[in-house]
mmCIF file of C-alpha atoms and ligand atoms in Angstrom:
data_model
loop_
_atom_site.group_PDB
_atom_site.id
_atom_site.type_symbol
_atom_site.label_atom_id
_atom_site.label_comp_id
_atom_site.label_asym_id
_atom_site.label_seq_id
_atom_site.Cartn_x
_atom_site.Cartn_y
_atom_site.Cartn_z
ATOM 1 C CA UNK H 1 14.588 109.145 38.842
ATOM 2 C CA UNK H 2 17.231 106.933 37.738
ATOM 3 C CA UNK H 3 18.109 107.207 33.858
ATOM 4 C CA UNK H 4 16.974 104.492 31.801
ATOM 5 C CA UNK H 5 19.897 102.508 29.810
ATOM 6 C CA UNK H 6 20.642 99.855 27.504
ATOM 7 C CA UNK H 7 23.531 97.563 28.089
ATOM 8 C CA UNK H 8 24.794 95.407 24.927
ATOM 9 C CA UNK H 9 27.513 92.611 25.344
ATOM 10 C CA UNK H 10 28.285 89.503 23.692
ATOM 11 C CA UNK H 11 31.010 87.531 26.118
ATOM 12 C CA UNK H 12 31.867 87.637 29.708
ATOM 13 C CA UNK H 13 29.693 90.663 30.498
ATOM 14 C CA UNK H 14 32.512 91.981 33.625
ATOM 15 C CA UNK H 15 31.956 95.761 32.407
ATOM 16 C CA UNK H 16 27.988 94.756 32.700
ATOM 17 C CA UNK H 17 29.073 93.898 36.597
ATOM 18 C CA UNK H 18 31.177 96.883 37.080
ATOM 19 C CA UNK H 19 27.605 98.687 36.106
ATOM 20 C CA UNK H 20 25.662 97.018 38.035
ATOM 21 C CA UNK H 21 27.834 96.916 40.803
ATOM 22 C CA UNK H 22 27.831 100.962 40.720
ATOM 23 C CA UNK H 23 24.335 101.253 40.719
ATOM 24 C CA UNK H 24 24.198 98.757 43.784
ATOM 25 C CA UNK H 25 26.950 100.925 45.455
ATOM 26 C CA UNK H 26 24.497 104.087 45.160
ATOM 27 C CA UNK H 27 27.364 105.669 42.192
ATOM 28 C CA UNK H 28 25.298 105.383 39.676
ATOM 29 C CA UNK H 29 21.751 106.713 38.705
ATOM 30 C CA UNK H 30 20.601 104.436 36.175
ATOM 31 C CA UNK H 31 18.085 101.850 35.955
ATOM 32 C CA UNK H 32 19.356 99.015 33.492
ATOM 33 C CA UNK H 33 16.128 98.296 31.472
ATOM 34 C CA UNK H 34 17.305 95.459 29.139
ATOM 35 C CA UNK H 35 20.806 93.562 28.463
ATOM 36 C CA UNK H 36 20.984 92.487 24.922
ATOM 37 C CA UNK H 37 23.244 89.437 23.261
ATOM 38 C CA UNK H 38 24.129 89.042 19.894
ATOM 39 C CA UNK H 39 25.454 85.604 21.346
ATOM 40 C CA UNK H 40 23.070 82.822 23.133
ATOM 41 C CA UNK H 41 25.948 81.643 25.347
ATOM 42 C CA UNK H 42 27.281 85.173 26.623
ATOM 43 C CA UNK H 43 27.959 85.281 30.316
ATOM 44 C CA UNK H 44 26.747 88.708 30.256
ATOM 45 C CA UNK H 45 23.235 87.212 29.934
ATOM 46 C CA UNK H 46 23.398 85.266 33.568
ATOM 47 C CA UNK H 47 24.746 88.278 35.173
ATOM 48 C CA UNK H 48 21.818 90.555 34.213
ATOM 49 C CA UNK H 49 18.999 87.458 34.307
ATOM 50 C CA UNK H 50 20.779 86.855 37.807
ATOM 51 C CA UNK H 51 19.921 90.701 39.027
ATOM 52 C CA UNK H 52 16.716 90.862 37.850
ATOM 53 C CA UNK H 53 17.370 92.775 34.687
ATOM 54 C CA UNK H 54 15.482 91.715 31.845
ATOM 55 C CA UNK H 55 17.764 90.212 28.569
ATOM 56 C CA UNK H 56 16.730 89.525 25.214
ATOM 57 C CA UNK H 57 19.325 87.709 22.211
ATOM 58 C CA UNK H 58 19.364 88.641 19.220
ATOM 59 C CA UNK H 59 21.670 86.759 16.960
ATOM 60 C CA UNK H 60 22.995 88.620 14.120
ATOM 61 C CA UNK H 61 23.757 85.754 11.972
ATOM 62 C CA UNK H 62 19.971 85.554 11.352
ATOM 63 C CA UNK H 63 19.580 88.815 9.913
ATOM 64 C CA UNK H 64 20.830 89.411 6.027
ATOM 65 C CA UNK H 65 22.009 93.205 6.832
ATOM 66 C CA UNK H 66 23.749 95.117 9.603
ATOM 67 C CA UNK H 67 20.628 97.877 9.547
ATOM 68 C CA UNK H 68 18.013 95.300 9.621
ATOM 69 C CA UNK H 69 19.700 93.731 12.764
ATOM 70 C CA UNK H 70 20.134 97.183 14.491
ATOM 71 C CA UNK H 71 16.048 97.912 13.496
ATOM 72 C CA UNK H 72 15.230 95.154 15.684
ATOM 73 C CA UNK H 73 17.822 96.268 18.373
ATOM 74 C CA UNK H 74 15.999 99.561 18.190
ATOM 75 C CA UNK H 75 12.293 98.028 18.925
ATOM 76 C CA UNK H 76 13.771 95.678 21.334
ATOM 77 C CA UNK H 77 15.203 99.163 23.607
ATOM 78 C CA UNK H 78 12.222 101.019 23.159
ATOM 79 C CA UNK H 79 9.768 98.250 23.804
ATOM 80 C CA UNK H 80 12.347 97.974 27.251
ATOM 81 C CA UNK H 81 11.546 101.427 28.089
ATOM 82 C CA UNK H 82 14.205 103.008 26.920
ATOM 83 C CA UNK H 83 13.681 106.229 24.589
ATOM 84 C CA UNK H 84 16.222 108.656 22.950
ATOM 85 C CA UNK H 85 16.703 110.334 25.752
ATOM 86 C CA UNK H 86 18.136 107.179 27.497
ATOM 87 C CA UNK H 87 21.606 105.791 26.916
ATOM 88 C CA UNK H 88 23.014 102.552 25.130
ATOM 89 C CA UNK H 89 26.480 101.234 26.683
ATOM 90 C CA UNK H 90 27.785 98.848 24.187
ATOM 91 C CA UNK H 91 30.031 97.069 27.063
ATOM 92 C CA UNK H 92 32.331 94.284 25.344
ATOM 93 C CA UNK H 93 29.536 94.004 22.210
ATOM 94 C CA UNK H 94 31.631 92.880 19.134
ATOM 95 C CA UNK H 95 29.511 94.468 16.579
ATOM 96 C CA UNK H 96 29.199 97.822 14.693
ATOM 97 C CA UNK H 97 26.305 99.632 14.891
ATOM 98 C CA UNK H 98 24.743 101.517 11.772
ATOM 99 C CA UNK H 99 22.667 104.708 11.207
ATOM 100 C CA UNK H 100 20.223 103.355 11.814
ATOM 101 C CA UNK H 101 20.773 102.323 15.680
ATOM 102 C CA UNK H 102 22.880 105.891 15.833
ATOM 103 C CA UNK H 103 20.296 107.873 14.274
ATOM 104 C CA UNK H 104 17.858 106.640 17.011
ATOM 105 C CA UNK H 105 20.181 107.355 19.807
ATOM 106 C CA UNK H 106 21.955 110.123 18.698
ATOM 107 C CA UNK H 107 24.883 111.081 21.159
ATOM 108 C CA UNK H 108 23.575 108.460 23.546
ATOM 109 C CA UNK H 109 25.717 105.060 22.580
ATOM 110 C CA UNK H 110 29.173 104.709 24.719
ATOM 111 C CA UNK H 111 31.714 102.045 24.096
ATOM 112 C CA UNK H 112 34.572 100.442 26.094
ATOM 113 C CA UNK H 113 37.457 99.866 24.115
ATOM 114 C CA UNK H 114 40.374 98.076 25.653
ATOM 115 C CA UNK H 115 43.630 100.192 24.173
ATOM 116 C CA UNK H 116 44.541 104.098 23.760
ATOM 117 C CA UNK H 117 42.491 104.738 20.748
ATOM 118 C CA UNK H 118 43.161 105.442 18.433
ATOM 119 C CA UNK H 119 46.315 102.691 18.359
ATOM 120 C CA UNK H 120 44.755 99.041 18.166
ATOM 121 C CA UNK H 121 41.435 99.521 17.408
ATOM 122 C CA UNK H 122 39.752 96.357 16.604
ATOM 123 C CA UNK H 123 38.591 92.688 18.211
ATOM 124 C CA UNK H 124 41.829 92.305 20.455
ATOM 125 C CA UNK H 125 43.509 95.639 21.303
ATOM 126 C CA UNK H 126 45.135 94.107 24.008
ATOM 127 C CA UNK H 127 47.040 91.568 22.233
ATOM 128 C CA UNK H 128 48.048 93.692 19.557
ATOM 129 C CA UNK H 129 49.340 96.297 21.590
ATOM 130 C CA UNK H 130 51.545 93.666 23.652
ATOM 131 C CA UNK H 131 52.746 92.428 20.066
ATOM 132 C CA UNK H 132 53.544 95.524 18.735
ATOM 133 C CA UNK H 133 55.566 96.069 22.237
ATOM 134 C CA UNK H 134 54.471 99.071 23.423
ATOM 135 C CA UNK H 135 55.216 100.387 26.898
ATOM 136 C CA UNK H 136 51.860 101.912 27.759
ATOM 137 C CA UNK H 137 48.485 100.829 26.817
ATOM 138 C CA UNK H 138 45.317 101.052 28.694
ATOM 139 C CA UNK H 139 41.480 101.505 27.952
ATOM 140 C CA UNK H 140 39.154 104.403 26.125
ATOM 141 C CA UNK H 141 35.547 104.929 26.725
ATOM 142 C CA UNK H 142 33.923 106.830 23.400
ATOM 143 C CA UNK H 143 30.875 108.019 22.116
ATOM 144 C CA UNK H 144 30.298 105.804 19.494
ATOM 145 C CA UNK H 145 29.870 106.445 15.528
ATOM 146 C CA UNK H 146 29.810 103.877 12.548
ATOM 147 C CA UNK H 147 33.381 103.801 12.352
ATOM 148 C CA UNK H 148 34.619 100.802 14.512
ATOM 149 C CA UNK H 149 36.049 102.478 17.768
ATOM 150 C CA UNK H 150 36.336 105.840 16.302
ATOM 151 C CA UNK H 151 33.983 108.519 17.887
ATOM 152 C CA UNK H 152 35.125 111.178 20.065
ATOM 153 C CA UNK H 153 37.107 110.401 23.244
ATOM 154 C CA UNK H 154 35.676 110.523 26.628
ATOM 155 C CA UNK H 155 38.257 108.921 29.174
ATOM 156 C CA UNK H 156 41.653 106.976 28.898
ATOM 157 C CA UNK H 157 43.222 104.876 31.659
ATOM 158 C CA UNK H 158 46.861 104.634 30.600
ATOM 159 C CA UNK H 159 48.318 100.808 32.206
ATOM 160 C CA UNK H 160 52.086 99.513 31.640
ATOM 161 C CA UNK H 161 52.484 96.868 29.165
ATOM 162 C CA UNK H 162 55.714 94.586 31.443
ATOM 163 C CA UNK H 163 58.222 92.740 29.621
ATOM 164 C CA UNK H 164 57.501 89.229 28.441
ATOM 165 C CA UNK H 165 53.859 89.840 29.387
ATOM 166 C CA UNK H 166 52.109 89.543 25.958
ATOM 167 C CA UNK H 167 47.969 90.451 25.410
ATOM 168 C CA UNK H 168 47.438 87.408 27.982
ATOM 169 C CA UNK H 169 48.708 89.267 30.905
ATOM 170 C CA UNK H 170 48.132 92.782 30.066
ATOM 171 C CA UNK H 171 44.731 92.260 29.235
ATOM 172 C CA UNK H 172 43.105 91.745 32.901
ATOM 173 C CA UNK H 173 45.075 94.697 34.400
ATOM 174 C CA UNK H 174 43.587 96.698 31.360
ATOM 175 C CA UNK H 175 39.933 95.253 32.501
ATOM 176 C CA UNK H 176 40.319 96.260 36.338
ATOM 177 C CA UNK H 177 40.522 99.995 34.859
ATOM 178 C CA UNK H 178 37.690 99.499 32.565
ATOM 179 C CA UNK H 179 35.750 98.604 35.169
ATOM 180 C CA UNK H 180 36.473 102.331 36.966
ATOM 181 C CA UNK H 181 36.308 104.361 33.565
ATOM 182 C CA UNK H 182 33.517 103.073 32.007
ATOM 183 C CA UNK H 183 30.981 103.609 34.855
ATOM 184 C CA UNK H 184 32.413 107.152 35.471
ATOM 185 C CA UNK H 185 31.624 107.847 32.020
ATOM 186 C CA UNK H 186 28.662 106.955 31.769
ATOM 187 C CA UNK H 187 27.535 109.288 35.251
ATOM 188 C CA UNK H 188 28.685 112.024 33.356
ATOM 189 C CA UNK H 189 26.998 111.659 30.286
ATOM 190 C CA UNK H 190 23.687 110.829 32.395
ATOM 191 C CA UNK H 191 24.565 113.962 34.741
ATOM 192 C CA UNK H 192 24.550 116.071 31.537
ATOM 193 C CA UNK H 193 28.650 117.492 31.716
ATOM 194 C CA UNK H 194 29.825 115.919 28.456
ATOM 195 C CA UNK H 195 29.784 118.188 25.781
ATOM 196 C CA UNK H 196 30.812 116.900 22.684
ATOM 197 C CA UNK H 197 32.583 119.469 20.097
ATOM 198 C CA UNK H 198 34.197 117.204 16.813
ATOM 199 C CA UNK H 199 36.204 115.434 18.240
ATOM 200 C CA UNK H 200 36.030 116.699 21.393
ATOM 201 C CA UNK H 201 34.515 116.009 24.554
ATOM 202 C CA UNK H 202 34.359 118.309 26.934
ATOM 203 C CA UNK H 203 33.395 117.589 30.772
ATOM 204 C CA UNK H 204 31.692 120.588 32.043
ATOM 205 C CA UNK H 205 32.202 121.249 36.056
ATOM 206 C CA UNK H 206 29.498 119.313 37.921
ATOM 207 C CA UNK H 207 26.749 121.294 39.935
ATOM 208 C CA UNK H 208 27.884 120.116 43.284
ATOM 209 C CA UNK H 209 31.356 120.073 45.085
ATOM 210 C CA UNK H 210 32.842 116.778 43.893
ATOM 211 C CA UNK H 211 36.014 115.282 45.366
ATOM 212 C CA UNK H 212 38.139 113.188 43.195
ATOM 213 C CA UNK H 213 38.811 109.875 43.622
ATOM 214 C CA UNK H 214 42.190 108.804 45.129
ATOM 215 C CA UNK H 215 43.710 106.214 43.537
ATOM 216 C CA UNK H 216 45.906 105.107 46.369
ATOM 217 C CA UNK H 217 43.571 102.018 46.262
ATOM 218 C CA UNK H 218 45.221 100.800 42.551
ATOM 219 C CA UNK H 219 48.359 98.995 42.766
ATOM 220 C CA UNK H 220 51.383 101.078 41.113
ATOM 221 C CA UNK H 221 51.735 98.508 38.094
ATOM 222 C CA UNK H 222 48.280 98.664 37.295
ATOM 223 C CA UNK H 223 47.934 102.015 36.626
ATOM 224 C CA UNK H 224 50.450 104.470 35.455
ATOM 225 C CA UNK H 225 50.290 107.715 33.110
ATOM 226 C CA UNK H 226 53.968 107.148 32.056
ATOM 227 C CA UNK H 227 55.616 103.590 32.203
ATOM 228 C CA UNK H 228 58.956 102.967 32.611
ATOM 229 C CA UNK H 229 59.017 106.106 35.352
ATOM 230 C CA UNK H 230 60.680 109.148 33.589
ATOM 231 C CA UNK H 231 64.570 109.188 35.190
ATOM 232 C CA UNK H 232 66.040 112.201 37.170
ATOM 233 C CA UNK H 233 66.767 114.887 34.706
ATOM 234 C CA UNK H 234 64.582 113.943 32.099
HETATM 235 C C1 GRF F 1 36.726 93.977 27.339
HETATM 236 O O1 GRF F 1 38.127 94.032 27.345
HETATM 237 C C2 GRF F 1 36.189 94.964 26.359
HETATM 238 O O2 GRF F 1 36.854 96.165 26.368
HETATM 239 C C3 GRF F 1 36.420 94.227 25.069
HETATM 240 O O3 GRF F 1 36.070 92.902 25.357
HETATM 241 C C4 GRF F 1 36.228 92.673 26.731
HETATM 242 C C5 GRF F 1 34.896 92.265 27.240
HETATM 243 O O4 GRF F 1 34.876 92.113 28.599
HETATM 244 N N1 GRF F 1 35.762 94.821 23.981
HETATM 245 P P1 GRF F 1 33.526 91.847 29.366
HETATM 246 O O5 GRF F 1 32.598 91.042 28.455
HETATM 247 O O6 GRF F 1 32.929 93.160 29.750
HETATM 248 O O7 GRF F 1 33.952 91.035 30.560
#
């Protein structure tokens, strides 16, 4: 039986597709039960509405407290079918959750962040990275607490920032590898291997021979642990 899951966005929705897209591929054993928007407008919302996946908005500016909008959130995932036992994937959702969502779903509420937390947390990771001129940045999926993109570390995909690039053209190469990392994440956590210690995650050896993927299929300057390539001798 697929796992049920929560998906929450607020823009575009692309790491919604990459989930969706999974499941559809056969990757990924989760049923999406409900795709919430704390914006009207998000693109997310025609993606899901467009698969047959149920969507509901709820617009934060109408409540007068963070834990009053996450109560609702709550109701609105359990009425959907989802319990504690499910999982929320807060996929490009520009809020902070409370207690009072995390308390519900303890352990259960992943986020997509795109930089190497913990530099440039925050609403444009991307951009700031590029300004600050680093060489490398890249994505981080996390288990989520009520610090904004703080909780303990799941996956990184490392991507070269190029010269004269700025958050404008770093940014979609960061997205293609969000769109591999965060659905890989969340099969482990729904396969049960991610055992979280602090700060720690742990990903415990899965119960069946698993190959790893190759990732001959990424184009060198998308994807790189170290960027500029270390020189002989060093
Ligand atoms: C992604 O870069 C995500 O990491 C960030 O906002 C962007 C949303 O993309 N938080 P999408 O809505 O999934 O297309």
């Amino acid at each position: 039986m697929p796992l049920p899951i929560a998906v929450l966005v607020s823009g575009n929705g692309s790491n919604l597709q990459s989930i969706i897209d999974r499941i559809e591929a056969g990757a990924l054993d989760v049923e999406i039960k409900l795709v919430i928007s704390n914006k009207a407008d998000a693109y997310g919302l025609e993606r899901a509405r467009s698969h047959g996946i149920p969507t509901r908005v709820l617009l934060h500016t109408e409540y007068d407290s963070r834990e009053a909008f996450d109560t609702d959130m709550v109701r609105a995932i359990r009425d959907s079918g989802v319990d504690e036992s499910g999982v929320v994937v807060m996929a490009g959702f520009m809020r902070i959750v409370t207690h009072v969502f995390l308390g519900v779903f303890e352990n259960r509420v992943i986020n997509i962040h795109p930089a190497l937390l913990p530099s440039f947390p925050g609403v444009y990771g991307q951009g700031d990275a590029a300004d600050y001129g680093v060489k490398i940045s890249g994505c981080t999926v996390h288990f989520v607490d009520e610090q904004m993109d703080h909780g303990p570390v799941i996956i990184q995909a490392a991507v070269p920032c190029l010269p004269g690039e700025g958050g404008g053209g770093l940014s979609p190469r960061i997205l293609k590898m969000e769109h591999r990392v965060l659905p890989q994440a969340l099969q482990w956590l729904v396969d049960g291997r991610l055992e979280i210690d602090g700060r720690f995650v742990r990903l415990k050896p899965a119960d069946k021979a698993v190959s790893q993927q190759p990732l001959a299929d990424i184009e060198p300057e998308t994807y790189a642990l170290i960027w500029p390539p270390l020189e002989e001798g060093f």
